[in-house]
Amino acid sequence: SSFGQGWTKLLGSEFGSQVGWLYPLAVLALIFGLLWTRRARRTDQVRAGFVMWGLWLLTFGLIFSTMSSIPHTAYVASLAPPLAALSAAGIVMFWRYFRARDARGWLLPVAVAAEVAWAWFLWRDFTGFLPWVRIVALVAGVAGIAIMVLVRLTRRARARLLTVGLSAGVGAMLVAPAAWAGSVLDAKYAGSSFNATAGPASGMGGFAAGGGGPAGGNASAEDAFRDFADRAGTGRTREGRAGGFGAGAGAGAGGGGGGAGGIQGSATTALTGSEQEIYRYVSAHRDGASYLLAVSSWTEASPYIEATGQEVMPMGGFSGSVPEPTLARVKQLVKTGQLKFFLLSGSGGGLGGGAPGGGRGATASTIESWVQSNCQTVPARDYAGSSTSAGTLYACSSSS
């Protein structure tokens, strides 16, 4: 079957199980949220929220769907913020209409049914992973729907029964993604292989085992998320709250950095003896340069950054083939004294043979050739006493 490939790749078990558990709820919230606010004022913040989060979701969804391949499951984390925001808004919006006995409230049990069915479908390829959780989700979903329908069809709704129905329904929608996300805490499902896949999809957690940490640091985005969910279905701005969905609300999913787990253990946090010698020499002779040094790849930059906190420039980016920095930019940095030292490994840099896009890009190779032709080689004896395996160090002057 071609399902889960091409345009449907985000719906398949590889990527759907990583970020797609809330698809039905988010889509229902987006469609009906826009429908029910279509006549609102142009400045209506609830509708603006649906537009913003919806455009975010659709933009990244279309990009990932049209890409020939997604090299790493971590990339689809960019779908998490709009999915979470729309899902939260949907729960609040549907519940408020349901409690008010508005006909639109029937979307709440519909959403629960859709979510439970979708979770059961996504779980189909992983029946050996906590099979009882899938049963719990199904039972809770059926119970929640039954209670909500019963409450809705009776004349006098009891608050306690409403709470039980809502709790069972929401729990049924969230238990599957919660179990999947929590699986990375179990060494049985966590690892540090490059093709990182959180949860039991491939039996390894990849980056998760490295301590990814929560999304954080952006108060504007966090406030926007909370306000959006709280106002959904009411159109009212909370008292005492500045703002709405102000600037920064789309600042992204930016996760807080975690530990230095790294890919295949390459992103180390300690300097070797040779690297320590280079660091001491460069620190003493950098003449106020902004960058400690430039290096051939991210794997060489990582230990210096992690161990010293200094700014180090990896040429060629993560893949080794990114055309940044350009030769013109490097020349400018050298001329203005912001960059003086280059540590060239001569290994071709990048990710080596173990990752997509590995190899040396033309831009990085051009820079290295320029450095070798225009800058002075620093004798190894000046900083290590003998030859070093850490690479060849070059010192460039503003006249290079």
Short mmCIF file of C-alpha atoms in Angstrom, two decimals:
data_model
loop_
_atom_site.label_atom_id
_atom_site.label_comp_id
_atom_site.label_asym_id
_atom_site.label_seq_id
_atom_site.Cartn_x
_atom_site.Cartn_y
_atom_site.Cartn_z
CA SER A 1 0.00 0.00 0.00
CA SER A 2 1.16 3.53 -0.78
CA PHE A 3 -0.62 5.00 2.26
CA GLY A 4 1.89 6.69 4.54
CA GLN A 5 4.10 7.67 1.60
CA GLY A 6 4.17 10.70 -0.64
CA TRP A 7 1.31 13.09 0.13
CA THR A 8 0.08 10.86 2.95
CA LYS A 9 3.40 10.47 4.72
CA LEU A 10 2.28 12.57 7.69
CA LEU A 11 -0.66 10.20 8.18
CA GLY A 12 1.38 7.01 8.14
CA SER A 13 2.84 5.13 11.06
CA GLU A 14 6.32 6.65 10.73
CA PHE A 15 5.37 10.29 11.16
CA GLY A 16 1.75 10.10 12.22
CA SER A 17 2.76 8.26 15.35
CA GLN A 18 5.26 10.99 16.17
CA VAL A 19 3.11 14.09 15.92
CA GLY A 20 -0.29 13.18 14.51
CA TRP A 21 -2.35 11.81 17.39
CA LEU A 22 -4.44 14.99 17.63
CA TYR A 23 -5.08 15.48 13.91
CA PRO A 24 -8.88 14.90 14.04
CA LEU A 25 -9.46 17.20 17.01
CA ALA A 26 -7.24 19.97 15.60
CA VAL A 27 -8.84 19.79 12.15
CA LEU A 28 -12.38 19.85 13.55
CA ALA A 29 -11.48 22.81 15.75
CA LEU A 30 -9.93 24.69 12.84
CA ILE A 31 -12.81 24.08 10.42
CA PHE A 32 -15.63 24.88 12.82
CA GLY A 33 -13.72 27.61 14.62
CA LEU A 34 -13.30 29.50 11.35
CA LEU A 35 -16.89 28.73 10.36
CA TRP A 36 -18.38 29.97 13.61
CA THR A 37 -16.26 33.14 13.71
CA ARG A 38 -16.58 34.02 10.03
CA ARG A 39 -18.82 37.00 10.77
CA ALA A 40 -16.77 38.30 13.66
CA ARG A 41 -15.09 41.67 13.52
CA ARG A 42 -11.87 41.93 11.57
CA THR A 43 -9.99 42.46 14.84
CA ASP A 44 -11.56 39.48 16.61
CA GLN A 45 -8.75 37.73 18.45
CA VAL A 46 -10.32 34.28 18.52
CA ARG A 47 -10.70 34.22 14.76
CA ALA A 48 -7.17 35.63 14.42
CA GLY A 49 -5.95 32.73 16.51
CA PHE A 50 -7.65 30.18 14.29
CA VAL A 51 -6.19 31.87 11.23
CA MET A 52 -2.67 32.03 12.65
CA TRP A 53 -2.49 28.50 14.03
CA GLY A 54 -4.32 27.15 10.98
CA LEU A 55 -1.91 28.77 8.53
CA TRP A 56 1.01 27.46 10.57
CA LEU A 57 -0.38 23.93 10.49
CA LEU A 58 -1.28 24.01 6.80
CA THR A 59 2.02 25.58 5.73
CA PHE A 60 4.23 23.03 7.43
CA GLY A 61 1.83 20.23 6.59
CA LEU A 62 2.00 21.05 2.88
CA ILE A 63 5.77 21.45 2.94
CA PHE A 64 6.33 18.10 4.61
CA SER A 65 3.75 16.40 2.40
CA THR A 66 5.39 17.60 -0.82
CA MET A 67 8.98 16.90 0.27
CA SER A 68 10.40 13.81 -1.36
CA SER A 69 11.55 12.64 2.06
CA ILE A 70 11.81 13.90 5.62
CA PRO A 71 15.33 13.01 6.77
CA HIS A 72 14.58 13.16 10.50
CA THR A 73 11.40 12.76 12.50
CA ALA A 74 12.48 15.64 14.75
CA TYR A 75 11.55 18.05 11.95
CA VAL A 76 7.84 17.33 12.30
CA ALA A 77 7.96 18.82 15.80
CA SER A 78 7.18 22.11 14.02
CA LEU A 79 3.61 20.81 13.71
CA ALA A 80 3.25 20.40 17.47
CA PRO A 81 2.44 24.02 18.47
CA PRO A 82 -0.52 24.52 16.08
CA LEU A 83 -1.82 21.01 16.77
CA ALA A 84 -1.68 21.63 20.52
CA ALA A 85 -3.22 25.11 20.30
CA LEU A 86 -6.06 24.09 17.99
CA SER A 87 -6.78 20.95 20.02
CA ALA A 88 -6.93 22.90 23.27
CA ALA A 89 -9.18 25.49 21.67
CA GLY A 90 -11.39 22.75 20.27
CA ILE A 91 -11.88 21.07 23.63
CA VAL A 92 -12.79 24.35 25.32
CA MET A 93 -14.99 25.56 22.47
CA PHE A 94 -16.91 22.31 22.02
CA TRP A 95 -17.35 21.88 25.77
CA ARG A 96 -18.75 25.37 26.26
CA TYR A 97 -21.30 24.87 23.52
CA PHE A 98 -22.13 21.43 24.90
CA ARG A 99 -22.67 22.74 28.41
CA ALA A 100 -24.84 25.56 27.05
CA ARG A 101 -26.98 22.95 25.23
CA ASP A 102 -26.15 24.61 21.95
CA ALA A 103 -26.51 22.32 18.92
CA ARG A 104 -22.86 22.99 18.14
CA GLY A 105 -21.96 21.14 21.33
CA TRP A 106 -22.56 17.81 19.58
CA LEU A 107 -19.11 18.29 18.08
CA LEU A 108 -17.63 17.30 21.45
CA PRO A 109 -18.70 13.61 21.38
CA VAL A 110 -17.98 13.57 17.65
CA ALA A 111 -14.43 14.77 18.33
CA VAL A 112 -13.95 12.12 21.03
CA ALA A 113 -15.16 9.39 18.68
CA ALA A 114 -12.90 10.61 15.88
CA GLU A 115 -9.88 10.79 18.16
CA VAL A 116 -10.39 7.32 19.64
CA ALA A 117 -10.87 5.82 16.17
CA TRP A 118 -7.78 7.60 14.86
CA ALA A 119 -5.66 6.50 17.82
CA TRP A 120 -6.78 2.92 17.29
CA PHE A 121 -5.80 3.22 13.63
CA LEU A 122 -2.35 4.73 14.33
CA TRP A 123 -1.67 2.06 16.93
CA ARG A 124 -2.34 -0.73 14.43
CA ASP A 125 1.35 -1.30 13.63
CA PHE A 126 2.44 -1.33 17.27
CA THR A 127 0.08 -3.76 18.91
CA GLY A 128 2.89 -5.06 21.11
CA PHE A 129 3.35 -1.67 22.77
CA LEU A 130 1.21 -1.36 25.92
CA PRO A 131 -1.84 -2.99 24.33
CA TRP A 132 -3.88 -2.35 27.46
CA VAL A 133 -3.57 1.42 26.93
CA ARG A 134 -5.37 1.13 23.63
CA ILE A 135 -8.17 -0.76 25.38
CA VAL A 136 -8.33 1.88 28.11
CA ALA A 137 -8.62 4.64 25.50
CA LEU A 138 -11.42 2.79 23.74
CA VAL A 139 -13.36 2.08 26.93
CA ALA A 140 -12.92 5.63 28.23
CA GLY A 141 -13.99 7.04 24.88
CA VAL A 142 -17.13 4.93 24.67
CA ALA A 143 -18.00 5.71 28.28
CA GLY A 144 -17.40 9.43 27.82
CA ILE A 145 -19.51 9.57 24.67
CA ALA A 146 -22.31 7.59 26.28
CA ILE A 147 -22.39 9.85 29.33
CA MET A 148 -22.31 13.03 27.24
CA VAL A 149 -25.13 11.82 25.00
CA LEU A 150 -27.16 10.75 28.05
CA VAL A 151 -26.63 14.10 29.71
CA ARG A 152 -27.53 15.94 26.53
CA LEU A 153 -30.77 14.01 26.05
CA THR A 154 -31.98 14.51 29.60
CA ARG A 155 -33.69 17.71 30.64
CA ARG A 156 -31.67 18.34 33.76
CA ALA A 157 -27.93 17.91 33.41
CA ARG A 158 -26.02 17.22 36.56
CA ALA A 159 -22.73 19.03 36.87
CA ARG A 160 -20.95 16.03 38.36
CA LEU A 161 -22.08 13.76 35.56
CA LEU A 162 -21.03 16.35 33.00
CA THR A 163 -17.58 16.48 34.59
CA VAL A 164 -17.26 12.69 34.50
CA GLY A 165 -18.23 12.58 30.84
CA LEU A 166 -15.84 15.34 29.88
CA SER A 167 -12.99 13.80 31.88
CA ALA A 168 -13.50 10.41 30.29
CA GLY A 169 -13.74 11.90 26.81
CA VAL A 170 -10.69 14.13 27.11
CA GLY A 171 -8.73 11.34 28.78
CA ALA A 172 -9.60 9.02 25.91
CA MET A 173 -8.28 11.56 23.41
CA LEU A 174 -5.04 12.18 25.26
CA VAL A 175 -4.07 8.79 26.69
CA ALA A 176 -2.55 7.47 23.46
CA PRO A 177 -0.23 10.43 22.73
CA ALA A 178 0.66 10.63 26.42
CA ALA A 179 1.68 6.96 26.50
CA TRP A 180 3.66 7.37 23.30
CA ALA A 181 5.50 10.46 24.52
CA GLY A 182 6.16 8.94 27.92
CA SER A 183 7.71 5.85 26.37
CA VAL A 184 10.98 7.72 25.80
CA LEU A 185 11.54 7.63 29.56
CA ASP A 186 11.84 3.86 29.36
CA ALA A 187 15.27 2.62 28.29
CA LYS A 188 13.51 -0.13 26.37
CA TYR A 189 12.32 2.44 23.84
CA ALA A 190 15.03 5.11 24.13
CA GLY A 191 18.34 5.21 22.36
CA SER A 192 20.67 7.51 20.49
CA SER A 193 20.57 6.42 16.88
CA PHE A 194 20.47 9.03 14.15
CA ASN A 195 17.07 8.12 12.75
CA ALA A 196 15.55 9.21 16.00
CA THR A 197 11.92 8.31 16.48
CA ALA A 198 10.33 9.14 19.80
CA GLY A 199 8.30 6.29 21.15
CA PRO A 200 8.24 2.66 20.12
CA ALA A 201 7.90 3.21 16.37
CA SER A 202 11.45 2.05 15.81
CA GLY A 203 12.42 1.12 19.32
CA MET A 204 14.63 4.12 19.85
CA GLY A 205 14.25 7.58 21.23
CA GLY A 206 17.12 9.36 19.58
CA PHE A 207 17.20 12.97 20.64
CA ALA A 208 14.70 12.28 23.39
CA ALA A 209 17.30 10.26 25.24
CA GLY A 210 19.60 13.24 25.09
CA GLY A 211 17.29 15.33 27.21
CA GLY A 212 15.45 17.56 24.78
CA GLY A 213 13.72 19.60 27.46
CA PRO A 214 10.41 21.45 27.25
CA ALA A 215 9.57 24.20 24.87
CA GLY A 216 10.30 27.35 26.73
CA GLY A 217 11.45 30.86 27.07
CA ASN A 218 8.80 32.57 24.95
CA ALA A 219 6.25 34.17 27.22
CA SER A 220 4.35 35.76 24.34
CA ALA A 221 3.75 32.45 22.60
CA GLU A 222 2.79 30.80 25.86
CA ASP A 223 0.31 33.56 26.72
CA ALA A 224 -1.16 33.39 23.22
CA PHE A 225 -1.67 29.66 23.56
CA ARG A 226 -3.41 29.98 26.92
CA ASP A 227 -5.56 32.93 25.90
CA PHE A 228 -6.60 31.21 22.69
CA ALA A 229 -7.79 28.08 24.47
CA ASP A 230 -9.50 30.09 27.18
CA ARG A 231 -11.37 32.45 24.86
CA ALA A 232 -12.41 29.87 22.27
CA GLY A 233 -16.17 29.81 21.95
CA THR A 234 -16.71 33.05 23.86
CA GLY A 235 -15.09 35.77 21.79
CA ARG A 236 -14.16 37.58 25.00
CA THR A 237 -10.76 38.82 26.10
CA ARG A 238 -9.79 37.83 29.60
CA GLU A 239 -9.79 40.63 32.14
CA GLY A 240 -6.41 41.94 33.10
CA ARG A 241 -4.64 40.13 30.28
CA ALA A 242 -2.65 42.24 27.90
CA GLY A 243 -2.75 41.41 24.53
CA GLY A 244 -4.21 38.63 22.51
CA PHE A 245 -2.04 36.89 20.01
CA GLY A 246 0.61 39.56 19.84
CA ALA A 247 3.96 39.50 18.20
CA GLY A 248 5.96 36.52 19.13
CA ALA A 249 2.99 34.21 19.24
CA GLY A 250 4.31 32.45 16.24
CA ALA A 251 7.81 32.34 17.52
CA GLY A 252 7.83 28.66 17.09
CA ALA A 253 8.12 25.46 18.87
CA GLY A 254 11.57 26.25 19.89
CA GLY A 255 12.42 23.63 22.40
CA GLY A 256 14.66 24.41 25.22
CA GLY A 257 18.01 22.85 24.80
CA GLY A 258 18.57 19.78 26.79
CA GLY A 259 21.58 17.74 27.63
CA ALA A 260 24.22 17.14 25.08
CA GLY A 261 22.99 13.72 24.09
CA GLY A 262 24.04 14.29 20.52
CA ILE A 263 23.76 12.11 17.45
CA GLN A 264 25.70 8.87 17.64
CA GLY A 265 27.57 10.37 20.58
CA SER A 266 29.29 12.92 18.31
CA ALA A 267 28.07 16.00 20.16
CA THR A 268 30.47 15.62 23.06
CA THR A 269 30.80 18.10 25.90
CA ALA A 270 34.46 17.62 26.83
CA LEU A 271 37.61 18.72 25.04
CA THR A 272 40.36 16.24 24.29
CA GLY A 273 43.92 17.07 25.26
CA SER A 274 44.70 18.41 21.78
CA GLU A 275 41.53 20.48 21.72
CA GLN A 276 42.37 21.95 25.12
CA GLU A 277 45.77 23.06 23.81
CA ILE A 278 44.15 24.67 20.78
CA TYR A 279 41.60 26.39 22.97
CA ARG A 280 44.24 27.86 25.24
CA TYR A 281 46.33 29.07 22.31
CA VAL A 282 43.43 30.59 20.40
CA SER A 283 42.04 32.26 23.54
CA ALA A 284 45.39 33.91 24.18
CA HIS A 285 45.85 35.11 20.58
CA ARG A 286 42.35 35.86 19.27
CA ASP A 287 42.86 39.63 19.71
CA GLY A 288 39.25 40.31 20.65
CA ALA A 289 37.68 38.37 17.78
CA SER A 290 33.97 37.65 18.26
CA TYR A 291 34.35 34.04 17.17
CA LEU A 292 36.72 31.71 18.95
CA LEU A 293 37.40 30.02 15.62
CA ALA A 294 35.76 28.52 12.55
CA VAL A 295 35.84 24.76 12.02
CA SER A 296 35.08 22.30 9.24
CA SER A 297 31.91 20.74 10.68
CA TRP A 298 29.36 20.84 13.46
CA THR A 299 30.90 17.78 15.11
CA GLU A 300 34.14 19.72 15.56
CA ALA A 301 32.34 22.83 16.78
CA SER A 302 30.23 20.98 19.33
CA PRO A 303 32.85 20.20 22.02
CA TYR A 304 34.24 23.75 21.96
CA ILE A 305 30.76 25.26 22.25
CA GLU A 306 29.56 22.86 24.93
CA ALA A 307 32.72 22.96 27.02
CA THR A 308 33.54 26.67 26.79
CA GLY A 309 30.36 28.49 25.85
CA GLN A 310 32.31 30.37 23.17
CA GLU A 311 30.99 31.18 19.70
CA VAL A 312 32.37 28.74 17.15
CA MET A 313 31.46 28.81 13.46
CA PRO A 314 30.78 25.42 11.80
CA MET A 315 31.17 25.87 8.06
CA GLY A 316 28.63 24.09 5.91
CA GLY A 317 26.04 23.83 8.65
CA PHE A 318 24.60 20.57 9.89
CA SER A 319 24.79 18.70 6.60
CA GLY A 320 28.15 20.08 5.51
CA SER A 321 26.62 21.38 2.29
CA VAL A 322 24.77 24.47 3.55
CA PRO A 323 26.06 27.54 1.63
CA GLU A 324 26.50 29.56 4.80
CA PRO A 325 28.69 31.31 5.67
CA THR A 326 29.66 32.45 2.19
CA LEU A 327 33.23 33.22 1.25
CA ALA A 328 32.35 36.92 1.05
CA ARG A 329 30.96 36.82 4.58
CA VAL A 330 34.04 35.05 5.90
CA LYS A 331 36.32 37.61 4.26
CA GLN A 332 34.31 40.41 5.84
CA LEU A 333 34.54 38.82 9.29
CA VAL A 334 38.28 38.38 8.92
CA LYS A 335 38.78 41.93 7.60
CA THR A 336 36.84 43.45 10.49
CA GLY A 337 38.67 41.36 13.09
CA GLN A 338 35.62 39.33 14.14
CA LEU A 339 37.17 36.03 13.02
CA LYS A 340 40.84 35.13 13.09
CA PHE A 341 41.37 31.39 13.51
CA PHE A 342 40.29 28.46 11.34
CA LEU A 343 40.67 24.84 12.37
CA LEU A 344 40.50 22.66 9.28
CA SER A 345 40.27 18.92 9.64
CA GLY A 346 40.61 18.06 5.98
CA SER A 347 38.14 15.23 6.52
CA GLY A 348 35.37 16.57 4.36
CA GLY A 349 33.35 17.61 7.37
CA GLY A 350 29.63 17.48 7.59
CA LEU A 351 28.01 14.33 8.84
CA GLY A 352 30.34 12.02 7.12
CA GLY A 353 28.85 8.97 5.52
CA GLY A 354 26.34 8.30 8.22
CA ALA A 355 23.65 10.86 7.50
CA PRO A 356 21.63 12.30 4.69
CA GLY A 357 23.22 15.20 2.90
CA GLY A 358 26.66 14.36 4.24
CA GLY A 359 29.73 15.46 2.35
CA ARG A 360 31.44 18.74 1.66
CA GLY A 361 29.52 21.55 0.03
CA ALA A 362 31.06 23.74 -2.63
CA THR A 363 30.85 26.87 -0.46
CA ALA A 364 32.67 25.31 2.50
CA SER A 365 35.32 23.82 0.22
CA THR A 366 35.89 27.24 -1.39
CA ILE A 367 36.35 28.84 2.03
CA GLU A 368 38.84 26.18 3.08
CA SER A 369 40.83 26.68 -0.12
CA TRP A 370 40.89 30.43 0.47
CA VAL A 371 42.06 29.97 4.06
CA GLN A 372 44.84 27.60 3.00
CA SER A 373 46.04 30.06 0.35
CA ASN A 374 45.75 33.32 2.26
CA CYS A 375 46.28 32.57 5.94
CA GLN A 376 49.23 31.44 7.98
CA THR A 377 49.51 27.90 9.29
CA VAL A 378 50.10 27.89 13.03
CA PRO A 379 52.87 25.38 13.79
CA ALA A 380 51.61 22.59 16.00
CA ARG A 381 54.57 23.06 18.31
CA ASP A 382 53.25 26.50 19.25
CA TYR A 383 50.20 25.03 20.94
CA ALA A 384 50.68 21.29 21.26
CA GLY A 385 54.38 20.65 21.30
CA SER A 386 54.02 18.13 18.49
CA SER A 387 51.62 17.22 15.69
CA THR A 388 47.99 17.13 16.72
CA SER A 389 45.05 15.06 15.57
CA ALA A 390 42.62 17.91 16.18
CA GLY A 391 43.26 19.46 12.76
CA THR A 392 45.39 22.16 11.17
CA LEU A 393 45.12 25.61 12.73
CA TYR A 394 45.29 28.72 10.54
CA ALA A 395 45.56 32.34 11.63
CA CYS A 396 44.17 35.02 9.31
CA SER A 397 44.85 38.73 9.50
CA SER A 398 42.72 41.65 8.38
CA SER A 399 44.93 41.97 5.32
CA SER A 400 44.41 38.35 4.22
#
